[in-house]
PDB file of C-alpha atoms in Angstrom:
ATOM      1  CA  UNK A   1       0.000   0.000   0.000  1.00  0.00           C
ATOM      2  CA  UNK A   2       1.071   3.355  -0.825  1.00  0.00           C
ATOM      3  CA  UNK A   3       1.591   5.416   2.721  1.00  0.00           C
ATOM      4  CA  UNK A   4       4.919   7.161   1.098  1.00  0.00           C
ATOM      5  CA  UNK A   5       6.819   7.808  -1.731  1.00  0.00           C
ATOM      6  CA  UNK A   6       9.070   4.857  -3.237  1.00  0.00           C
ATOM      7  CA  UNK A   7      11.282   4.445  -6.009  1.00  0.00           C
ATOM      8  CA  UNK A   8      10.673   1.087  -8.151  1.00  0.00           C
ATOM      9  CA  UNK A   9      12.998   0.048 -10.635  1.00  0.00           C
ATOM     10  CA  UNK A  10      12.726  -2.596 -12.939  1.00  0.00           C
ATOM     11  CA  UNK A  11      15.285  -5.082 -14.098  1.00  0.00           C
ATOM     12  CA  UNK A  12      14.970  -6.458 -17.824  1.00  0.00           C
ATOM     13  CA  UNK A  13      16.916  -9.512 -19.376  1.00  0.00           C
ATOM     14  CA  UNK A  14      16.869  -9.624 -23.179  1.00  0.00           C
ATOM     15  CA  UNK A  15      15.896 -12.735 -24.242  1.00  0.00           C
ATOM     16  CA  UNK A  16      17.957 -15.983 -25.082  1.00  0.00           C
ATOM     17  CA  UNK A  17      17.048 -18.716 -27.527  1.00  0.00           C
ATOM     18  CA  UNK A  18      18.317 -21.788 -28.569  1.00  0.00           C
ATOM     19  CA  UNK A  19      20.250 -23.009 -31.950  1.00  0.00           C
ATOM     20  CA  UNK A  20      20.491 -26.146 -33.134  1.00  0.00           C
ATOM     21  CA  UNK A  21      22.769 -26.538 -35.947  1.00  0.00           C
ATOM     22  CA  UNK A  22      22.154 -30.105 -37.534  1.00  0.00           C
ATOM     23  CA  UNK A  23      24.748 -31.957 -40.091  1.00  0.00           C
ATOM     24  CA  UNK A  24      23.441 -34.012 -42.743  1.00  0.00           C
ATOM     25  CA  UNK A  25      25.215 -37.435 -43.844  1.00  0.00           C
ATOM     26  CA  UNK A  26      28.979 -36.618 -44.984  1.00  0.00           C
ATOM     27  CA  UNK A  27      29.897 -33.437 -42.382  1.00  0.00           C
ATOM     28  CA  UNK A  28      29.758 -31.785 -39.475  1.00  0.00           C
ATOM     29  CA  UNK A  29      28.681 -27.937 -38.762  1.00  0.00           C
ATOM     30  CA  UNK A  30      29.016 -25.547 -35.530  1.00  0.00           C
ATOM     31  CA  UNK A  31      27.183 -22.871 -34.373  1.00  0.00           C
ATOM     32  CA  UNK A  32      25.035 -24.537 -31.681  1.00  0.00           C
ATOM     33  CA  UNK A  33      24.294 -22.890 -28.764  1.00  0.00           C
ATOM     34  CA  UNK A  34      21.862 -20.541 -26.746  1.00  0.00           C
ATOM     35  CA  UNK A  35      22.221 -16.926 -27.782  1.00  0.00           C
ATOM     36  CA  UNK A  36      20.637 -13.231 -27.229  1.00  0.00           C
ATOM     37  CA  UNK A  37      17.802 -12.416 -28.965  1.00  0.00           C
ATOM     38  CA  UNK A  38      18.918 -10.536 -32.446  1.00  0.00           C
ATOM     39  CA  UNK A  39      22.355 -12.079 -32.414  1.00  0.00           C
ATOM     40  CA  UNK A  40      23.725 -12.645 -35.828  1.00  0.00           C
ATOM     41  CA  UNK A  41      25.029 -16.245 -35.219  1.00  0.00           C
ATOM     42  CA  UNK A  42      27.931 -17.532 -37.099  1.00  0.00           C
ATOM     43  CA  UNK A  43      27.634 -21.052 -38.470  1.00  0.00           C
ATOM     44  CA  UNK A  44      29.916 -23.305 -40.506  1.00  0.00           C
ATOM     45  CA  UNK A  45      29.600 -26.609 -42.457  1.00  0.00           C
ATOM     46  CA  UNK A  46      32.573 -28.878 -43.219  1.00  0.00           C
ATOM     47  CA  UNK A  47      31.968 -31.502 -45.424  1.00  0.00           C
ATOM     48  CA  UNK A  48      34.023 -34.881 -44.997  1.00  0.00           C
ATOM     49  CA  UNK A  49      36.032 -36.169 -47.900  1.00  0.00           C
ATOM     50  CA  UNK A  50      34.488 -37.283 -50.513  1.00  0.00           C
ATOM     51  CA  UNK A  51      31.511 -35.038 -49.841  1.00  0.00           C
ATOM     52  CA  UNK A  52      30.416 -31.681 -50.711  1.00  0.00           C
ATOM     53  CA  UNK A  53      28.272 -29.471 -48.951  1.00  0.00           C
ATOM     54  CA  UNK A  54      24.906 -28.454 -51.316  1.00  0.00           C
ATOM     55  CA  UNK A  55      22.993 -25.457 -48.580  1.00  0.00           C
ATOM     56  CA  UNK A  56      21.402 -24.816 -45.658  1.00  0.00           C
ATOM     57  CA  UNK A  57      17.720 -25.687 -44.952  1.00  0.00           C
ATOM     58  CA  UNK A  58      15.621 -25.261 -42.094  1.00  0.00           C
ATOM     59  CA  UNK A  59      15.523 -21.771 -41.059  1.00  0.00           C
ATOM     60  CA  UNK A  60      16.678 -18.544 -43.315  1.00  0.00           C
ATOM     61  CA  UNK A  61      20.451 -17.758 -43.162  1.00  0.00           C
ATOM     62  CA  UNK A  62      22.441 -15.462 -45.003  1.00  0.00           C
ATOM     63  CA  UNK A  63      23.369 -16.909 -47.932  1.00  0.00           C
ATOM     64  CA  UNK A  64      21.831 -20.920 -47.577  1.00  0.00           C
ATOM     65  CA  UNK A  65      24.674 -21.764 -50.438  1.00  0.00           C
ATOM     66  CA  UNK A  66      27.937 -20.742 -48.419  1.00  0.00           C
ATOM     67  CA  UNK A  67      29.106 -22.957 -45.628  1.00  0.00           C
ATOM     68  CA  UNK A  68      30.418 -19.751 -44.015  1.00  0.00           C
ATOM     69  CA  UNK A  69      27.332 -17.882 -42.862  1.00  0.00           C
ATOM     70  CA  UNK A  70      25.575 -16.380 -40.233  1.00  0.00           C
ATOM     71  CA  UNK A  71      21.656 -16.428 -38.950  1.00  0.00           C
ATOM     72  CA  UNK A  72      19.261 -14.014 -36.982  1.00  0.00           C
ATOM     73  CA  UNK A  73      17.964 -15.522 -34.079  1.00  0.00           C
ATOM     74  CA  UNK A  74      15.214 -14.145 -32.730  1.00  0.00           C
ATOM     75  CA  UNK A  75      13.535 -17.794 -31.544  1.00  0.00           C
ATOM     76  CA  UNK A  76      14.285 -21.500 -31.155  1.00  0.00           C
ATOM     77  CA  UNK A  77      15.128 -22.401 -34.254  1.00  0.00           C
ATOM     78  CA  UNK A  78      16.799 -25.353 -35.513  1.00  0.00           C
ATOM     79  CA  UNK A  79      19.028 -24.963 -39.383  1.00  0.00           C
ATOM     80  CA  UNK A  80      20.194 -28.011 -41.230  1.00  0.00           C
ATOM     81  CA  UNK A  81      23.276 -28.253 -43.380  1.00  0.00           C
ATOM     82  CA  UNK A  82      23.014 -30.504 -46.012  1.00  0.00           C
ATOM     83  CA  UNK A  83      25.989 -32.388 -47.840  1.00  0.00           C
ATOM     84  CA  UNK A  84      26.025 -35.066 -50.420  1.00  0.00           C
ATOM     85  CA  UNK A  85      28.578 -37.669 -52.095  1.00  0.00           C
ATOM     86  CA  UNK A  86      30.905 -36.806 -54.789  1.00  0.00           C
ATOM     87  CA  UNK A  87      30.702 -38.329 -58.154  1.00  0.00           C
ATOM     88  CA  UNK A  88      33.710 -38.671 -60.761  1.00  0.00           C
ATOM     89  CA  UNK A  89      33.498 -39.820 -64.061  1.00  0.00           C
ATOM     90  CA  UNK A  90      35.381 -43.216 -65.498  1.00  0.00           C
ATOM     91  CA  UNK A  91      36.967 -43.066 -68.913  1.00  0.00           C
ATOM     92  CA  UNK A  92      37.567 -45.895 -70.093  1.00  0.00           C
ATOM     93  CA  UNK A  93      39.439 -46.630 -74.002  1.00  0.00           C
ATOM     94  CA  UNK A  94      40.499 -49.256 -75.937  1.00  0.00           C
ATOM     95  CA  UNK A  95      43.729 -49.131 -77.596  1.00  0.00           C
ATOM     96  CA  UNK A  96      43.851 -51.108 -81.233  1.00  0.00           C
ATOM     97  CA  UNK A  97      43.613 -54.589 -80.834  1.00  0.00           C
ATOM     98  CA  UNK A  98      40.114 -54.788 -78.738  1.00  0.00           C
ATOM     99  CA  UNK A  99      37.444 -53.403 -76.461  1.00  0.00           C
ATOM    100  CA  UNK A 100      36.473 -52.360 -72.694  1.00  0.00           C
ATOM    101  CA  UNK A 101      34.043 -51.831 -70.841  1.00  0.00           C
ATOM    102  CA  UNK A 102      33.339 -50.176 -67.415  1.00  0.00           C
ATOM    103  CA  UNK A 103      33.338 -46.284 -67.819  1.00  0.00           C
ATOM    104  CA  UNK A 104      30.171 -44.157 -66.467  1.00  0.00           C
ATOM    105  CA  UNK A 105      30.020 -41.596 -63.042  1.00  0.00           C
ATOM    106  CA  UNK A 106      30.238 -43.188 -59.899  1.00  0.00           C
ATOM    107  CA  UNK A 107      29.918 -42.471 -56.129  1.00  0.00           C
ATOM    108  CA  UNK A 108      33.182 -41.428 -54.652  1.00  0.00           C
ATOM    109  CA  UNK A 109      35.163 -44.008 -53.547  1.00  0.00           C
ATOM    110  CA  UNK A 110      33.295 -47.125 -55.238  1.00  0.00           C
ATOM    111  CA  UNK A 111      35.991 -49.542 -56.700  1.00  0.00           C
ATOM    112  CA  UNK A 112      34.289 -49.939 -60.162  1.00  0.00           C
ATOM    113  CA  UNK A 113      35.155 -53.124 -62.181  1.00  0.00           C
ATOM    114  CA  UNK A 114      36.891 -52.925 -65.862  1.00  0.00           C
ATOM    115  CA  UNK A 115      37.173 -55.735 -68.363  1.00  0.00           C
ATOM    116  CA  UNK A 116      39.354 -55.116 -71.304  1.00  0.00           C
ATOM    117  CA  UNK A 117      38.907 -58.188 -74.437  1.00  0.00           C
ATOM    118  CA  UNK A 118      41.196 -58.209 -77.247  1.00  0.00           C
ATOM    119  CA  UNK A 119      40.198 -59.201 -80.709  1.00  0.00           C
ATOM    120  CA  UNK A 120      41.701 -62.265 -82.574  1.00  0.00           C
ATOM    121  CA  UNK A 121      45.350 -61.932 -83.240  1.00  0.00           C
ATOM    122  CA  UNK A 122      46.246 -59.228 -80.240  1.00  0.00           C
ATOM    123  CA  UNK A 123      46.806 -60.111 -76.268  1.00  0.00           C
ATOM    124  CA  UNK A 124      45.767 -58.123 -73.525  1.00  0.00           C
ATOM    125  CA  UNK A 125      49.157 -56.018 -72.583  1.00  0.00           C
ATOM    126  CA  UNK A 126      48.207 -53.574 -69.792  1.00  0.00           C
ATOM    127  CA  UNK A 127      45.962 -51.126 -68.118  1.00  0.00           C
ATOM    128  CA  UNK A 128      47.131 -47.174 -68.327  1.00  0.00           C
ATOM    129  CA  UNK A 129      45.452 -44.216 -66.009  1.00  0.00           C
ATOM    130  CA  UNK A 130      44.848 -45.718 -62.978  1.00  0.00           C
ATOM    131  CA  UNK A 131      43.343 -49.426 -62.461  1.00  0.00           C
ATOM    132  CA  UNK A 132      44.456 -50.938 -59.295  1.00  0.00           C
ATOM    133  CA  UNK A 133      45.998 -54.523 -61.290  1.00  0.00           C
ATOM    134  CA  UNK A 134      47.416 -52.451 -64.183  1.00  0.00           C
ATOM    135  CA  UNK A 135      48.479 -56.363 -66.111  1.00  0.00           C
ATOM    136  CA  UNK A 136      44.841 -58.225 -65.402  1.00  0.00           C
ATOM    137  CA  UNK A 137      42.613 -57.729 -68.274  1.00  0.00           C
ATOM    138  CA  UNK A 138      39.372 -57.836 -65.366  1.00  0.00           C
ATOM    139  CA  UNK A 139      40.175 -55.322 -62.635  1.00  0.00           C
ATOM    140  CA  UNK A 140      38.948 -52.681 -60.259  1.00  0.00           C
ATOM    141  CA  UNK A 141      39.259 -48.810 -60.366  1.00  0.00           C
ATOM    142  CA  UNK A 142      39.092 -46.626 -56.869  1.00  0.00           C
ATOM    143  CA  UNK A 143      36.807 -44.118 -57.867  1.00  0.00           C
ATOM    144  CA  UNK A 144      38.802 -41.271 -55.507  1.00  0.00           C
ATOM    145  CA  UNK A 145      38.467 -38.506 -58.683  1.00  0.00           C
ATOM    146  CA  UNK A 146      37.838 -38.376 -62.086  1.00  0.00           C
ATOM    147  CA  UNK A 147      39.814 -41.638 -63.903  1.00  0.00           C
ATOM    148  CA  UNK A 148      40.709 -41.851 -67.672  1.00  0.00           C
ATOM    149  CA  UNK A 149      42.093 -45.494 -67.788  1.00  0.00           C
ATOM    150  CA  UNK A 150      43.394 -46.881 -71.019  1.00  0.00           C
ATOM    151  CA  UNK A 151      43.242 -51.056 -72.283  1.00  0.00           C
ATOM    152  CA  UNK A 152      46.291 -51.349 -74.452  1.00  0.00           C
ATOM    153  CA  UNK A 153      46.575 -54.481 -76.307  1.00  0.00           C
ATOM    154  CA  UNK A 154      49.874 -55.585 -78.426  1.00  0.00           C
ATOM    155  CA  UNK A 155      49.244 -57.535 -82.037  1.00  0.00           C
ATOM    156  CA  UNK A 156      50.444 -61.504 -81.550  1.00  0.00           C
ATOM    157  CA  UNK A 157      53.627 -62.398 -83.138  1.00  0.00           C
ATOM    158  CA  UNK A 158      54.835 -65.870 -84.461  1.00  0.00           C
ATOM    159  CA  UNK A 159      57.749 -67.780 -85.080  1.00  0.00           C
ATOM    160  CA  UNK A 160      58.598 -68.942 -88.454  1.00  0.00           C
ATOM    161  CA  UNK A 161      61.324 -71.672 -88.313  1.00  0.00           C
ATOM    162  CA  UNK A 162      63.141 -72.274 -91.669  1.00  0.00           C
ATOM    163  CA  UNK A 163      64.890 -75.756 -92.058  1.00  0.00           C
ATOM    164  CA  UNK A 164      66.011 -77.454 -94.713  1.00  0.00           C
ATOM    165  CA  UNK A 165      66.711 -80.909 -95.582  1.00  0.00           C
ATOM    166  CA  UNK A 166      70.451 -81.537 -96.596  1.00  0.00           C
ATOM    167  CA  UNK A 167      71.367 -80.274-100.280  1.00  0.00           C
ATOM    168  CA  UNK A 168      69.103 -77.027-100.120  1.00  0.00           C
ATOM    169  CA  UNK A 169      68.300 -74.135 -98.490  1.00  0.00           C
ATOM    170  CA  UNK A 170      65.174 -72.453 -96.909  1.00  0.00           C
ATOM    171  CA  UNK A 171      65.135 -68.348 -96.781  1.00  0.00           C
ATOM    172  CA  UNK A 172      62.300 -66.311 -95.131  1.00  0.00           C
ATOM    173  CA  UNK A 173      62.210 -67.414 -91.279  1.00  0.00           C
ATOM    174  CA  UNK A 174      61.388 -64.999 -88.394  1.00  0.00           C
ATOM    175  CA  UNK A 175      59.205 -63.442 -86.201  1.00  0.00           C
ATOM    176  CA  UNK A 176      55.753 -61.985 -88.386  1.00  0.00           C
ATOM    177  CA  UNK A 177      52.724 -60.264 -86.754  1.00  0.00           C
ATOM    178  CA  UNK A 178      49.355 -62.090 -86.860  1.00  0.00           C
ATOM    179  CA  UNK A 179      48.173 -62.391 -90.338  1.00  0.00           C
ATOM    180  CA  UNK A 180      51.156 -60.974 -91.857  1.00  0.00           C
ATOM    181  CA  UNK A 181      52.264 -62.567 -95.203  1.00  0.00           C
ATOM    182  CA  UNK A 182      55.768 -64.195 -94.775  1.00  0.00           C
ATOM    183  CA  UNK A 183      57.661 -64.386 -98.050  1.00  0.00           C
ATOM    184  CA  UNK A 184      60.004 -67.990 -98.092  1.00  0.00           C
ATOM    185  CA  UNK A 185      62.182 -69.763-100.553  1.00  0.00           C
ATOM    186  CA  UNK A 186      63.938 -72.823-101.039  1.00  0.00           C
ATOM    187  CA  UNK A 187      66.742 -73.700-103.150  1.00  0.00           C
ATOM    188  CA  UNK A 188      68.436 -77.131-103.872  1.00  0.00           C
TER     189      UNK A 188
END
């Protein structure tokens, strides 16, 4: 009751709210915490390797694309950032002599199989650009970044032994690539 006079003062808090910064599959993000009403709150995603982050969802930021950026609280608000896999892209050529198979974009590190088959009259010789058994003609790629991998394949070659009875002579032996024409002679 009011029998004199009496000062009154009152005490005001600003208010606090909470942020909860979730990270997708493939990174982490900070920025969690309970802060002053109005605060401009810094938050930051960091995508693992082998992923990338894509934006922010969940509550409006400052830019939802940058994984540097700040948000307004002024409630409870939870803000999601969002990440996903890397892809790279698998080459994959034939050198003459055959064909191979396995190129097309995969997840990041997925160890794609390769086949490499050589047509009649070449051999298999080796893999160029990457594969992990670079001398089977079947083998695996680690797809870690974008792969340009190479079957090479070397024409077969064939022994032409010249003999000759006793009295003559045979000309024309050696070594001839598949198919090749091999020009011989004998002479008494």
């Amino acid at each position: 009751s009011m029998t004199t006079d009496r000062n009154l003062t009152a005490h005001f808090a600003i208010n606090r709210h909470d942020l909860t910064v979730i990270a997708d599959s493939g990174g982490s993000a900070t920025g969690s915490g309970i802060h002053d009403y109005g605060t401009n709150v810094l938050i930051v995603a960091s995508p693992d390797t082998g992923y990338h982050f894509e934006n922010w969802s969940g509550a409006t930021v400052g830019d939802e694309n940058a994984t540097t950026t700040t948000l307004n609280l002024t409630a409870d608000t939870s803000v999601t950032a969002n990440f996903a896999i890397d892809r790279h892209v698998l080459t994959v050529t034939a050198g003459s002599g055959g064909t191979a198979t396995g190129g097309d974009t995969y997840d990041y590190d997925t160890n794609v199989s390769i086949s490499a088959n050589s047509y009649t009259g070449y051999h298999f010789a080796n893999w160029t650009g990457g594969a992990l058994d670079e001398n089977a003609s079947s083998t695996t790629v680690a797809m870690t970044t974008d792969r340009d991998v190479t079957a090479n394949f070397e024409i077969d070659r064939h022994i032409l032994a010249e003999n000759a009875d006793e009295g003559g002579a045979a000309i024309g032996g050696g070594t001839y690539d598949y198919d090749a024409n091999a020009s011989i002679a004998a002479t008494a």
